[in-house]
Short mmCIF file of C-alpha atoms and ligand atoms in Angstrom, two decimals:
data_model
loop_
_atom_site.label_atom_id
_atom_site.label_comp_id
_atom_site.label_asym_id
_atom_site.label_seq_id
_atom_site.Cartn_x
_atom_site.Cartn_y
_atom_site.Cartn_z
CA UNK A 1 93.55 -179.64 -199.10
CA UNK A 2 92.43 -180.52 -202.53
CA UNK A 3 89.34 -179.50 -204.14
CA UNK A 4 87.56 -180.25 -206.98
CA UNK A 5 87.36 -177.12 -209.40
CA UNK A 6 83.78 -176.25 -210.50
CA UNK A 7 83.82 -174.74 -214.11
CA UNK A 8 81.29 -172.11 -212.68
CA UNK A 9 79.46 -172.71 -216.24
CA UNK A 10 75.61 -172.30 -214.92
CA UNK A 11 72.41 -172.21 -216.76
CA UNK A 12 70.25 -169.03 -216.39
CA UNK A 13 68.62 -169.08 -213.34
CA UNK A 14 64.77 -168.66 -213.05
CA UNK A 15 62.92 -166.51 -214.05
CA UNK A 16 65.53 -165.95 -216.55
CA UNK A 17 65.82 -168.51 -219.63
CA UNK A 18 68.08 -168.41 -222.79
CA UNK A 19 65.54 -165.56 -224.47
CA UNK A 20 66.91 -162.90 -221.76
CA UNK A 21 70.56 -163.94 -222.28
CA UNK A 22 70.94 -162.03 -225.72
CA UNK A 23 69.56 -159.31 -224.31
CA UNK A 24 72.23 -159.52 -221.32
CA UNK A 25 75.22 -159.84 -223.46
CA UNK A 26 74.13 -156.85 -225.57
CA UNK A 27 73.35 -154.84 -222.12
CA UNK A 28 76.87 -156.26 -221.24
CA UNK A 29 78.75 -155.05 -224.08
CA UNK A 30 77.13 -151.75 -224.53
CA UNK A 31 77.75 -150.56 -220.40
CA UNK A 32 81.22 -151.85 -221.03
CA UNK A 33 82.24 -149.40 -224.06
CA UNK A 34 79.69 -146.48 -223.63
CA UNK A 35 78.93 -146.37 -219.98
CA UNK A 36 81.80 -147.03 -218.04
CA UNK A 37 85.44 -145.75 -219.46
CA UNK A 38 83.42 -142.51 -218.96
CA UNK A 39 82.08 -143.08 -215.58
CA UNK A 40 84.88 -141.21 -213.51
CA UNK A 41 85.05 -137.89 -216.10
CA UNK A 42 81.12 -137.63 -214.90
CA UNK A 43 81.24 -138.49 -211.20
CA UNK A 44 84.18 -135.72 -211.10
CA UNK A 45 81.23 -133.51 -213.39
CA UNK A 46 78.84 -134.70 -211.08
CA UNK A 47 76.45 -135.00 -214.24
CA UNK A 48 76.45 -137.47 -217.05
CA UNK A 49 75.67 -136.46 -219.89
CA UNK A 50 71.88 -135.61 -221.15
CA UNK A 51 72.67 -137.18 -224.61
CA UNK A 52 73.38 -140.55 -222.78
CA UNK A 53 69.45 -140.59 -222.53
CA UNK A 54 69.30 -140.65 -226.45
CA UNK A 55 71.71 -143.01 -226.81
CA UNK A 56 69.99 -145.33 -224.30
CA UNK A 57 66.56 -144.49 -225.96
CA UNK A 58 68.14 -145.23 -229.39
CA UNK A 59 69.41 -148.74 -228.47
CA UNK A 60 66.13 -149.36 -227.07
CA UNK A 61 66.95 -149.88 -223.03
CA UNK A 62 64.55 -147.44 -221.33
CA UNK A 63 61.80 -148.88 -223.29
CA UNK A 64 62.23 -152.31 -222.75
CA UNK A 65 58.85 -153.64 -220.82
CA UNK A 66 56.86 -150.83 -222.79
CA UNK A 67 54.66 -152.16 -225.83
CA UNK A 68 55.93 -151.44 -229.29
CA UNK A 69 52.78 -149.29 -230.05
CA UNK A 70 54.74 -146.45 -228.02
CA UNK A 71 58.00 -147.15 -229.24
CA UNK A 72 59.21 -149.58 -226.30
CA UNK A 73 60.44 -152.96 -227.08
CA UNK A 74 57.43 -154.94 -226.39
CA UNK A 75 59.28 -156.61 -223.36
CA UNK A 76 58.04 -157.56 -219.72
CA UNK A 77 59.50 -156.72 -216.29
CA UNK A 78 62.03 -159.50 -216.53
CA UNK A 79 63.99 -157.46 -219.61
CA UNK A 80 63.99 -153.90 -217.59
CA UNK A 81 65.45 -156.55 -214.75
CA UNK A 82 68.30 -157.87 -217.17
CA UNK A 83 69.19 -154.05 -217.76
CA UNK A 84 69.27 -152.98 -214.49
CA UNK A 85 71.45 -155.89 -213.34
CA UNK A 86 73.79 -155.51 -215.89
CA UNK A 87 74.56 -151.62 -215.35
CA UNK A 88 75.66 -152.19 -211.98
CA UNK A 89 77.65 -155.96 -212.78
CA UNK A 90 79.17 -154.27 -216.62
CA UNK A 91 80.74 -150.96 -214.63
CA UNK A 92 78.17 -148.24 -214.18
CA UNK A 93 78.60 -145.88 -211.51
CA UNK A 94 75.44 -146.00 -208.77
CA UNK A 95 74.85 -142.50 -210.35
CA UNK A 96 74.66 -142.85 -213.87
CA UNK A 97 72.42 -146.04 -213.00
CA UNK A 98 70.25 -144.23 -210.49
CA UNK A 99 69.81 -141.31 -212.96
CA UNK A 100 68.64 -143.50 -215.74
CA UNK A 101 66.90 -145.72 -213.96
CA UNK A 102 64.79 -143.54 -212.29
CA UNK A 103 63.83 -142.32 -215.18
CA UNK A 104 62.74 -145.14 -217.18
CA UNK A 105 62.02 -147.04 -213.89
CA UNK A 106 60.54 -145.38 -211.38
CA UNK A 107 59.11 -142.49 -213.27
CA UNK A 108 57.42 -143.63 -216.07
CA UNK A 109 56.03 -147.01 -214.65
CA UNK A 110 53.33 -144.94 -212.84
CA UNK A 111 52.27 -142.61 -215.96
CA UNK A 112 52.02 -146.20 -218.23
CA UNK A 113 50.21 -148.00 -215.62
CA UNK A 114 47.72 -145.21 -214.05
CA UNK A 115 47.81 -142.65 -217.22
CA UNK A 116 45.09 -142.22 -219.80
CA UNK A 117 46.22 -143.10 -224.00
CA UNK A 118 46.90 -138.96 -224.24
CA UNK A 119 49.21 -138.95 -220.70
CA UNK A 120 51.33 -142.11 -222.22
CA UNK A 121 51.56 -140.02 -225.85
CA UNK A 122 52.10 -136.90 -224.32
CA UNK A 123 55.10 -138.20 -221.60
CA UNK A 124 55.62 -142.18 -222.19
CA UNK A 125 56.60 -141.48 -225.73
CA UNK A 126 59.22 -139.28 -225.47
CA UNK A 127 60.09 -140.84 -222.50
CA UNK A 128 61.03 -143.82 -223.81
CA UNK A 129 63.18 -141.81 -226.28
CA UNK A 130 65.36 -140.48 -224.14
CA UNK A 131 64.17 -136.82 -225.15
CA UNK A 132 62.10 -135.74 -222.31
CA UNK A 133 63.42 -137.12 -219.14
CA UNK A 134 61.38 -137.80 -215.72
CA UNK A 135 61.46 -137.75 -212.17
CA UNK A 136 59.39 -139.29 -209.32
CA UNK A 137 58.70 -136.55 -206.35
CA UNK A 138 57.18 -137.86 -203.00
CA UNK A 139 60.06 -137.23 -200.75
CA UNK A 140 59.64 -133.76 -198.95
CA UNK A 141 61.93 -131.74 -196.43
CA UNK A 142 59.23 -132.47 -193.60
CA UNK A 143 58.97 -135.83 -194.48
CA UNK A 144 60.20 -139.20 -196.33
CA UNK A 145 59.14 -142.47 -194.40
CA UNK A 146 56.08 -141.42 -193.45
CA UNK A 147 54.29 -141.17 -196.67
CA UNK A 148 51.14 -140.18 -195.68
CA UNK A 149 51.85 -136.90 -193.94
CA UNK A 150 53.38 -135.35 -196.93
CA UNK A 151 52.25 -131.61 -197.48
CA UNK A 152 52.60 -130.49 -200.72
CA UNK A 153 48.95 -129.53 -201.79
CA UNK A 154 46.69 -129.42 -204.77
CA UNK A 155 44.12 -127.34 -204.27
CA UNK A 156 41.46 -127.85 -206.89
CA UNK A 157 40.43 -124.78 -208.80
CA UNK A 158 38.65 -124.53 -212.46
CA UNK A 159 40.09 -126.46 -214.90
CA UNK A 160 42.74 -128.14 -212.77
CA UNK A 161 44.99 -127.67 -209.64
CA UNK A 162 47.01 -124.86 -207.95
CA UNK A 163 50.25 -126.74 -205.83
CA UNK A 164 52.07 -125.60 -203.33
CA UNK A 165 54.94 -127.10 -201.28
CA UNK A 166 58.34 -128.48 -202.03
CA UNK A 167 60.01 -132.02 -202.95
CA UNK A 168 63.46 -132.86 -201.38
CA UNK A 169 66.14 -135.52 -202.81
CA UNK A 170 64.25 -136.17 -206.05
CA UNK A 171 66.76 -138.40 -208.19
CA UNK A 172 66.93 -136.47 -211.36
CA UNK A 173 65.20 -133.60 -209.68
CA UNK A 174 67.57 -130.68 -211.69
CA UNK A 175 67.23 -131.52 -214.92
CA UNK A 176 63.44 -133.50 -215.35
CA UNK A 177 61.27 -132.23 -218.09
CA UNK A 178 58.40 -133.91 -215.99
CA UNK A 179 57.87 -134.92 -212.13
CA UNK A 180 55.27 -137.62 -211.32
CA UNK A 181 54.44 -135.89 -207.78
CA UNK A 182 52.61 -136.52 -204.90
CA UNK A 183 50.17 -134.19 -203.67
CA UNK A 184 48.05 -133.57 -201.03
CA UNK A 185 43.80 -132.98 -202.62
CA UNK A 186 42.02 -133.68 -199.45
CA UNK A 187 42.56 -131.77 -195.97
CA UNK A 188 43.56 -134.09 -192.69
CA UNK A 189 42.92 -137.09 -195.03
CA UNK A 190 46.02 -139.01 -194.14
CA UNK A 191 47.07 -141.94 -196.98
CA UNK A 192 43.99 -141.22 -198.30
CA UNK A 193 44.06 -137.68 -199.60
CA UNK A 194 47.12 -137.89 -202.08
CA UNK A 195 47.21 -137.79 -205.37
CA UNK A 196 49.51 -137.60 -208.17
CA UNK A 197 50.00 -134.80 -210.85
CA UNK A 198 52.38 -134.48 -213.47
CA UNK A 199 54.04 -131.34 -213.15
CA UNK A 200 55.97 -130.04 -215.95
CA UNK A 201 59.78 -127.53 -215.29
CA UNK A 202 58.09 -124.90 -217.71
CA UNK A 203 55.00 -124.63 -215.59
CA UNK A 204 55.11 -120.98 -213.84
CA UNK A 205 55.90 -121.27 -210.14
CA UNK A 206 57.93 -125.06 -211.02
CA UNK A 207 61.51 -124.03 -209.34
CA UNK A 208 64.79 -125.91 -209.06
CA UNK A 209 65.70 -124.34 -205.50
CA UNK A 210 68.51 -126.41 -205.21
CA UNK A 211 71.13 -129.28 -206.73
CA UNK A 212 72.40 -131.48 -203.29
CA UNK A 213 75.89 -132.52 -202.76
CA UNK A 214 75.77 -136.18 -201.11
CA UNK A 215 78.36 -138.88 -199.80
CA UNK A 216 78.06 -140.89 -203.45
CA UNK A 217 76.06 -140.87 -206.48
CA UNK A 218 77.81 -137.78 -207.83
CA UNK A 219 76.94 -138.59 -211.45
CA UNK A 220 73.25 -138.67 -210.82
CA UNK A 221 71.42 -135.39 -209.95
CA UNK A 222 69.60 -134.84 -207.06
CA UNK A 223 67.60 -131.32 -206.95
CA UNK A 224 65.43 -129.81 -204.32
CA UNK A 225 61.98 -128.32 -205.70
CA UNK A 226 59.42 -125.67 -204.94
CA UNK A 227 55.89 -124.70 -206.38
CA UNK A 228 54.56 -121.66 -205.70
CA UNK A 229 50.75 -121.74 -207.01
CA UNK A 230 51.94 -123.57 -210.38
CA UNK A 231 48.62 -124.04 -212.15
CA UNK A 232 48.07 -127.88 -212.89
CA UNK A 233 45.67 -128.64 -215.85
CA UNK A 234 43.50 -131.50 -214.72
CA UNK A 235 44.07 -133.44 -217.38
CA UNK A 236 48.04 -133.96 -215.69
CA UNK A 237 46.13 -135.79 -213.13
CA UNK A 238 46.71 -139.48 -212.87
CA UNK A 239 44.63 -142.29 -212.13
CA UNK A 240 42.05 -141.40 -209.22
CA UNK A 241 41.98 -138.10 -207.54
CA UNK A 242 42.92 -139.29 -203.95
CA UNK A 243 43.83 -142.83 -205.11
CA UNK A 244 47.62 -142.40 -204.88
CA UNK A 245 48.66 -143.94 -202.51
CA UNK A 246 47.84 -147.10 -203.92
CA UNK A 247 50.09 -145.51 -206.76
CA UNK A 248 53.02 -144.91 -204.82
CA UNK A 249 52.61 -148.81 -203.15
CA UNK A 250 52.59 -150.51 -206.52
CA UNK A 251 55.53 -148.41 -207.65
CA UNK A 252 57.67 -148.91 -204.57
CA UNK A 253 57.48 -152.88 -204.96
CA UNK A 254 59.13 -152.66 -208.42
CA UNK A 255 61.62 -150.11 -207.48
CA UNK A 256 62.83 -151.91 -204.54
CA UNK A 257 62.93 -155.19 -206.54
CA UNK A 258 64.98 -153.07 -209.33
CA UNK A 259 67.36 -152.10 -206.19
CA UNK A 260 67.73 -155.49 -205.11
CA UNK A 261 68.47 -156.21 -208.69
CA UNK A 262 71.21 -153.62 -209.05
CA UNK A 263 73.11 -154.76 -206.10
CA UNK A 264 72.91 -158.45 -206.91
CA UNK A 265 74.85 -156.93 -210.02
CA UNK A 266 77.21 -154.65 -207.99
CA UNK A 267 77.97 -157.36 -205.43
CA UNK A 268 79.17 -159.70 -208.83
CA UNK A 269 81.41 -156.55 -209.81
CA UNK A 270 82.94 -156.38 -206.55
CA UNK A 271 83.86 -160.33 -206.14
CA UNK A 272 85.01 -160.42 -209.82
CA UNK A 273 87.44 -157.42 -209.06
CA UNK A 274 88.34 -158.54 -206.08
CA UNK A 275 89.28 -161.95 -206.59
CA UNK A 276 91.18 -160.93 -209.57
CA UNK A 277 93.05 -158.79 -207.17
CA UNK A 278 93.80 -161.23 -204.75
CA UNK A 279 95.06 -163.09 -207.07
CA UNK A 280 97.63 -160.81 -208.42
CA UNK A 281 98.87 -159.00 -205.17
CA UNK A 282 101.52 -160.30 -202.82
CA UNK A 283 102.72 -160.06 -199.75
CA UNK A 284 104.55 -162.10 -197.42
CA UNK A 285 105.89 -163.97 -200.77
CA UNK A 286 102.68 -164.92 -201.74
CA UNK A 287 99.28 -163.44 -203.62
CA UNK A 288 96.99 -162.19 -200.61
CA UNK A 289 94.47 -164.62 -202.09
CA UNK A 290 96.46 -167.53 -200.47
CA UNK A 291 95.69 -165.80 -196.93
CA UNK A 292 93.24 -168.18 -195.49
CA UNK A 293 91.98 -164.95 -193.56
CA UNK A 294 91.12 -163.81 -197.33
CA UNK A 295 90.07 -166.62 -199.10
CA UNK A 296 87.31 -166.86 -196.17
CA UNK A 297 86.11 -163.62 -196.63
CA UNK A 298 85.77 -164.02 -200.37
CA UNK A 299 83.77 -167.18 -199.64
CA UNK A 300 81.25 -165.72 -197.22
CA UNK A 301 81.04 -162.43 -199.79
CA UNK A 302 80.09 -165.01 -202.60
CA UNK A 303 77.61 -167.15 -200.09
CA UNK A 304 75.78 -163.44 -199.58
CA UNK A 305 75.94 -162.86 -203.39
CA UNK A 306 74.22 -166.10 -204.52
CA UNK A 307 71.53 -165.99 -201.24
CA UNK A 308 71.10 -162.58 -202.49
CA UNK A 309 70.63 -163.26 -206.01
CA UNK A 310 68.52 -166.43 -205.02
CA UNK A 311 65.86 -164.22 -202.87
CA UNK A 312 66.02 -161.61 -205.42
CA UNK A 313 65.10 -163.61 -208.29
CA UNK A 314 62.54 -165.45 -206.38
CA UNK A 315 60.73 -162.19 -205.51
CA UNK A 316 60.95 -161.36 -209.49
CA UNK A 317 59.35 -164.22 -210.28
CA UNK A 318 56.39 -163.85 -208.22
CA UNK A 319 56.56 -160.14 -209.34
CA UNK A 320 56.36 -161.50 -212.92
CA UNK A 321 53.83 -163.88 -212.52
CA UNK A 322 51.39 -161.57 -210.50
CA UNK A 323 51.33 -163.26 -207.71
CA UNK A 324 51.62 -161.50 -203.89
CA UNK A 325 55.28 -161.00 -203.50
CA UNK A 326 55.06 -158.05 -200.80
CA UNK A 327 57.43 -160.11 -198.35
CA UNK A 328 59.77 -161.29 -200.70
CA UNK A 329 60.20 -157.56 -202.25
CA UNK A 330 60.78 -155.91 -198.66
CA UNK A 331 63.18 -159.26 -198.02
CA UNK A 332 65.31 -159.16 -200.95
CA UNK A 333 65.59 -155.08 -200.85
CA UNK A 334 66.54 -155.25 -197.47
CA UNK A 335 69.21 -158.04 -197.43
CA UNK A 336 70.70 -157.29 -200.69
CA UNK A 337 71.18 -153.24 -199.75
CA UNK A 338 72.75 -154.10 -196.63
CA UNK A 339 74.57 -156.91 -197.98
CA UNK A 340 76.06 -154.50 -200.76
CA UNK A 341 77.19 -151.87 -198.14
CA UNK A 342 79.05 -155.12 -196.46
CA UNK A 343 80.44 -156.21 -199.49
CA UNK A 344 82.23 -152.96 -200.61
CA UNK A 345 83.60 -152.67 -197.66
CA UNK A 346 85.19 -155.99 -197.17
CA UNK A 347 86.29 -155.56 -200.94
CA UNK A 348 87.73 -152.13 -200.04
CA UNK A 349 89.57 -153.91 -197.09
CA UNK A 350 91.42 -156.44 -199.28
CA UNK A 351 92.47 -153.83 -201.71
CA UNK A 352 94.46 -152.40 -198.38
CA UNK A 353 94.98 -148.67 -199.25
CA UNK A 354 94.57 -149.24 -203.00
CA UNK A 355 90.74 -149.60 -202.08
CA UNK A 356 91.03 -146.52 -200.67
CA UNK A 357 92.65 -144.59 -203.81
CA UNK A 358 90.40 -143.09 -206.20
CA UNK A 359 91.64 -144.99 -209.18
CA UNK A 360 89.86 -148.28 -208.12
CA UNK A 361 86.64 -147.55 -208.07
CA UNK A 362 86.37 -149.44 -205.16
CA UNK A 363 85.59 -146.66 -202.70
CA UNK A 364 83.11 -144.94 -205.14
CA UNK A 365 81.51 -148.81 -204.73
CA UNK A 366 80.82 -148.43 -200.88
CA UNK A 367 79.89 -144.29 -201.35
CA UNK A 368 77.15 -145.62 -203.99
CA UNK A 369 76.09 -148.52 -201.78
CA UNK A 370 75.32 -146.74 -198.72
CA UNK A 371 72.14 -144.83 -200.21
CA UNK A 372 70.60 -148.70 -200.27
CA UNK A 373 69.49 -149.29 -197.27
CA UNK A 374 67.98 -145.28 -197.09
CA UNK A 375 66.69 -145.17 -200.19
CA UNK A 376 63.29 -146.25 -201.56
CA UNK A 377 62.10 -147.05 -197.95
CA UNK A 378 64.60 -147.49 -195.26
CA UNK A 379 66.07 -150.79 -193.50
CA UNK A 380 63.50 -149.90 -190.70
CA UNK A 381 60.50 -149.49 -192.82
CA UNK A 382 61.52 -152.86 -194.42
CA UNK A 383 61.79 -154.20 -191.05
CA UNK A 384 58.37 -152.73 -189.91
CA UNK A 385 56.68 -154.28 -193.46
CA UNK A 386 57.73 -157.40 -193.05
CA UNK A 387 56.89 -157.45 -189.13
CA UNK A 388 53.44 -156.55 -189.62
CA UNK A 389 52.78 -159.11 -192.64
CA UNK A 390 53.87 -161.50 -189.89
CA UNK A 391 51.09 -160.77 -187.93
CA UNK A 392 52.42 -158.21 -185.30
C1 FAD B 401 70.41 -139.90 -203.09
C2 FAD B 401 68.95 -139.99 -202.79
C3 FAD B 401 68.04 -140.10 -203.85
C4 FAD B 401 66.67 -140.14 -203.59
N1 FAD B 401 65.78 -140.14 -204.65
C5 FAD B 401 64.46 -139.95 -204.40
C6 FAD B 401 63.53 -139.74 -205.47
O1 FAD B 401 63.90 -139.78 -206.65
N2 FAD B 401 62.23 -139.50 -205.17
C7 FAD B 401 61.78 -139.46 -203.88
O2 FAD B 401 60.59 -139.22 -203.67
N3 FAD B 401 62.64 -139.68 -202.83
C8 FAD B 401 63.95 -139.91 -203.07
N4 FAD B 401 64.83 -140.10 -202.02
C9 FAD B 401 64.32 -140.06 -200.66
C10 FAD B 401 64.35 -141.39 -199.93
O3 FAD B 401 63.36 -142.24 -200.42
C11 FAD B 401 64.17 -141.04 -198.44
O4 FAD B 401 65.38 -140.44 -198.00
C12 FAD B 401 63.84 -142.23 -197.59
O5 FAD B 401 62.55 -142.70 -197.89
C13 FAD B 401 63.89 -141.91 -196.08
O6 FAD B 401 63.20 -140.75 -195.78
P1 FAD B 401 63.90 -139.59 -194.92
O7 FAD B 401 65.22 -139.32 -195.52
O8 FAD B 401 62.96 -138.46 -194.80
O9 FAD B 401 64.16 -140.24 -193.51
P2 FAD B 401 63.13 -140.25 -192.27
O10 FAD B 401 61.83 -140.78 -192.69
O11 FAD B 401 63.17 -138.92 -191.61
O12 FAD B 401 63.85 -141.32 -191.33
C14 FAD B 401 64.98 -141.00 -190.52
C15 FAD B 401 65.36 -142.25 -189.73
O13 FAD B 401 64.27 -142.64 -188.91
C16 FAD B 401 63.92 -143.98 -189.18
N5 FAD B 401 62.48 -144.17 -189.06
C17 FAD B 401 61.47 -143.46 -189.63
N6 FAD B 401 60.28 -143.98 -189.33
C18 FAD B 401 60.52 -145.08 -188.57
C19 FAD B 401 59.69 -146.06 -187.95
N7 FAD B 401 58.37 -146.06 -188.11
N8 FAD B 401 60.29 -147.04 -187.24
C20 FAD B 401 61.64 -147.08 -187.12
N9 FAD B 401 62.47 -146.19 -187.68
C21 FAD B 401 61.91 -145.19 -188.39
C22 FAD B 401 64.36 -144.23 -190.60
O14 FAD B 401 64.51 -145.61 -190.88
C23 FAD B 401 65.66 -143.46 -190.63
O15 FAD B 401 66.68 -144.23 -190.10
C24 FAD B 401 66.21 -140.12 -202.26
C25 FAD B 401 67.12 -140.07 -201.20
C26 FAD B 401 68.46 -139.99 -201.45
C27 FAD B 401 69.40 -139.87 -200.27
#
């Protein structure tokens, strides 16, 4: 059969134009010669290093939709996106990605948005420096899902807060400076008795009880916490005491876009490695590629990719523009987690038992991907969201 060859030359696709392309090539060239020849050595550490904060901070990438005034870039959402997709697509490990992104991403979004001028000087600063390093804490041992029945408390005292409880799979969780965390301020009150305090690791009674060993992710760090009576100043509070829940629902729509992001980006590694591989392996007297059993399996992987990529963008977009976006979010974080988890593993299969050697990177791919569909609200919760927006 004989097909005509598309160059695969493409414009950038909305929301993206030609101003966000720079920025991607720089992204592109900097994950390529900092980030990823180093990516094994810290997977096999099961740290990377704190210094690749700085660096980061230096070049200006965790500040990128934070206004100049604080030392960010002066950017918008759709810059942070351009970062986060080209981590995963330029060779970043899901845990040197997940470590720095929930820093700049997930952490700090909540302090800029909800915090007073003094809580972005004090933590947004820095932040965006690389020099004091964050953590968002809502997950606990008795519960993830269910948001509203966690039971860490703040009990309100002179001057401030005393908290109690413990946090469980907080992404960064060992070595934070600062934890954005949910509390608990009003008894019984369901979602509408949490609130969130910035706790800080010096505070007395702030403990690291423990650093988890998981399936993937190795790079990032992933710490269990306790506070016993750590005294809270009230001025750590932020935004409304008992308004955060609202908190936690704005945050979780940009962090599952940024995860639907990141795959889009991991799914474009994957096919790019692949294919090359495919290409280059033989058996039977001929590259595998030639297989029609492969070939179709690289064209279903790349109809997921773009579908993936098309929904994800789409939900950016409305993201960017304001606009409600609630089902394309939980749509795009839900297809494009799964999809990933799919992906790797159909890459992993054409590799044979190359995919299945250290050396490829190609299992460390599906490890990474399976936290996606747990992760930042769970296939089921996804499916539950987008249920009930449908009316049932
Ligand atoms: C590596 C890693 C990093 C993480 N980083 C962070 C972090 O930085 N900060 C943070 O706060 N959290 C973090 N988390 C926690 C993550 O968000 C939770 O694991 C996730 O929200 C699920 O909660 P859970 O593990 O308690 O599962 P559970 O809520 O106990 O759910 C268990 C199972 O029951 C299902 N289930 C629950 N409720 C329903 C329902 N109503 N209908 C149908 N099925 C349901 C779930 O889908 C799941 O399959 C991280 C987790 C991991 C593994």
């Amino acid at each position: 059969m004989t097909v005509i060859r598309d160059t695969g030359a493409r414009a950038p696709l909305p929301p993206f134009g030609e101003e966000h392309e720079e920025l991607r090539a720089t992204a592109r060239r900097f994950v390529a010669r900092e980030i990823a020849p180093h990516v094994e050595e810290w997977e096999e550490a099961r740290e990377f290093p704190r210094e690749l904060y700085r660096r980061c901070g230096e070049l200006g990438f965790l500040g990128l939709k934070f206004p100049e005034e604080y030392g960010g870039q002066g950017g918008t959402h759709l810059h942070d996106a351009v970062w986060v997709e080209e981590l995963s697509r330029s060779g970043a490990s899901g845990g040197v990605a997940a470590g720095l992104n929930a820093h700049a991403s997930i952490a700090m979004p909540p302090i800029f948005n909800f915090g007073t001028e003094e809580q972005r000087q004090r933590w947004i600063v820095p932040g965006i420096a690389g020099e004091r390093i964050g953590a968002l804490g809502i997950t606990e041992p008795g519960t993830g899902s269910d948001v509203a029945s966690i039971a860490t408390t703040a009990k309100r005292v002179d001057g401030g807060y005393v908290v109690n409880g413990a946090k469980t799979f907080i992404t960064n969780g060992v070595r934070a400076d600062f934890l954005v965390c949910a509390c608990r301020t009003a008894e019984g009150g369901g979602h509408h008795g949490i609130s969130f305090l910035v706790l800080e690791r010096e505070m007395p009674g702030y403990e690291v009880s423990r650093k988890l060993e998981k399936m993937g992710w190795h790079a990032s760090d992933t710490g269990e916490l306790s506070f016993s009576d750590v005294e809270v100043p009230a001025e750590n509070l932020l935004g409304e005491e008992n308004g955060g829940f609202h908190l936690v629902m704005a945050n979780f729509a940009w962090e599952r876009l940024l995860m639907a992001v990141g795959a889009v980006g991991a799914m474009q590694r994957l096919l790019e490695v692949t294919i090359a591989y495919a290409g280059e392996r033989e058996a039977f007297g001929r590259p595998i590629g030639r297989f029609q059993a492969i070939r179709h399996k690289v064209a279903e992987m790349s109809v997921l990719m773009e579908a993936s990529r098309a929904l994800t963008y789409h939900a950016l977009r409305l993201f960017h523009e304001g606009l409600d976006c609630i089902r394309e979010v939980t749509m795009a974080k839900l297809v494009t987690q799964r999809g990933l988890v799919e992906i790797a593993d159909e890459c992993l299969q054409i590799h044979g038992g190359y995919g299945y050697m250290r050396e490829y990177g190609i299992e460390r791919a599906l490890r990474d991907a399976r936290l996606g569909p747990i992760g930042g609200g769970t296939d089921e919760i996804m499916k539950e969201i987008l249920g009930r927006q449908m009316g049932l």
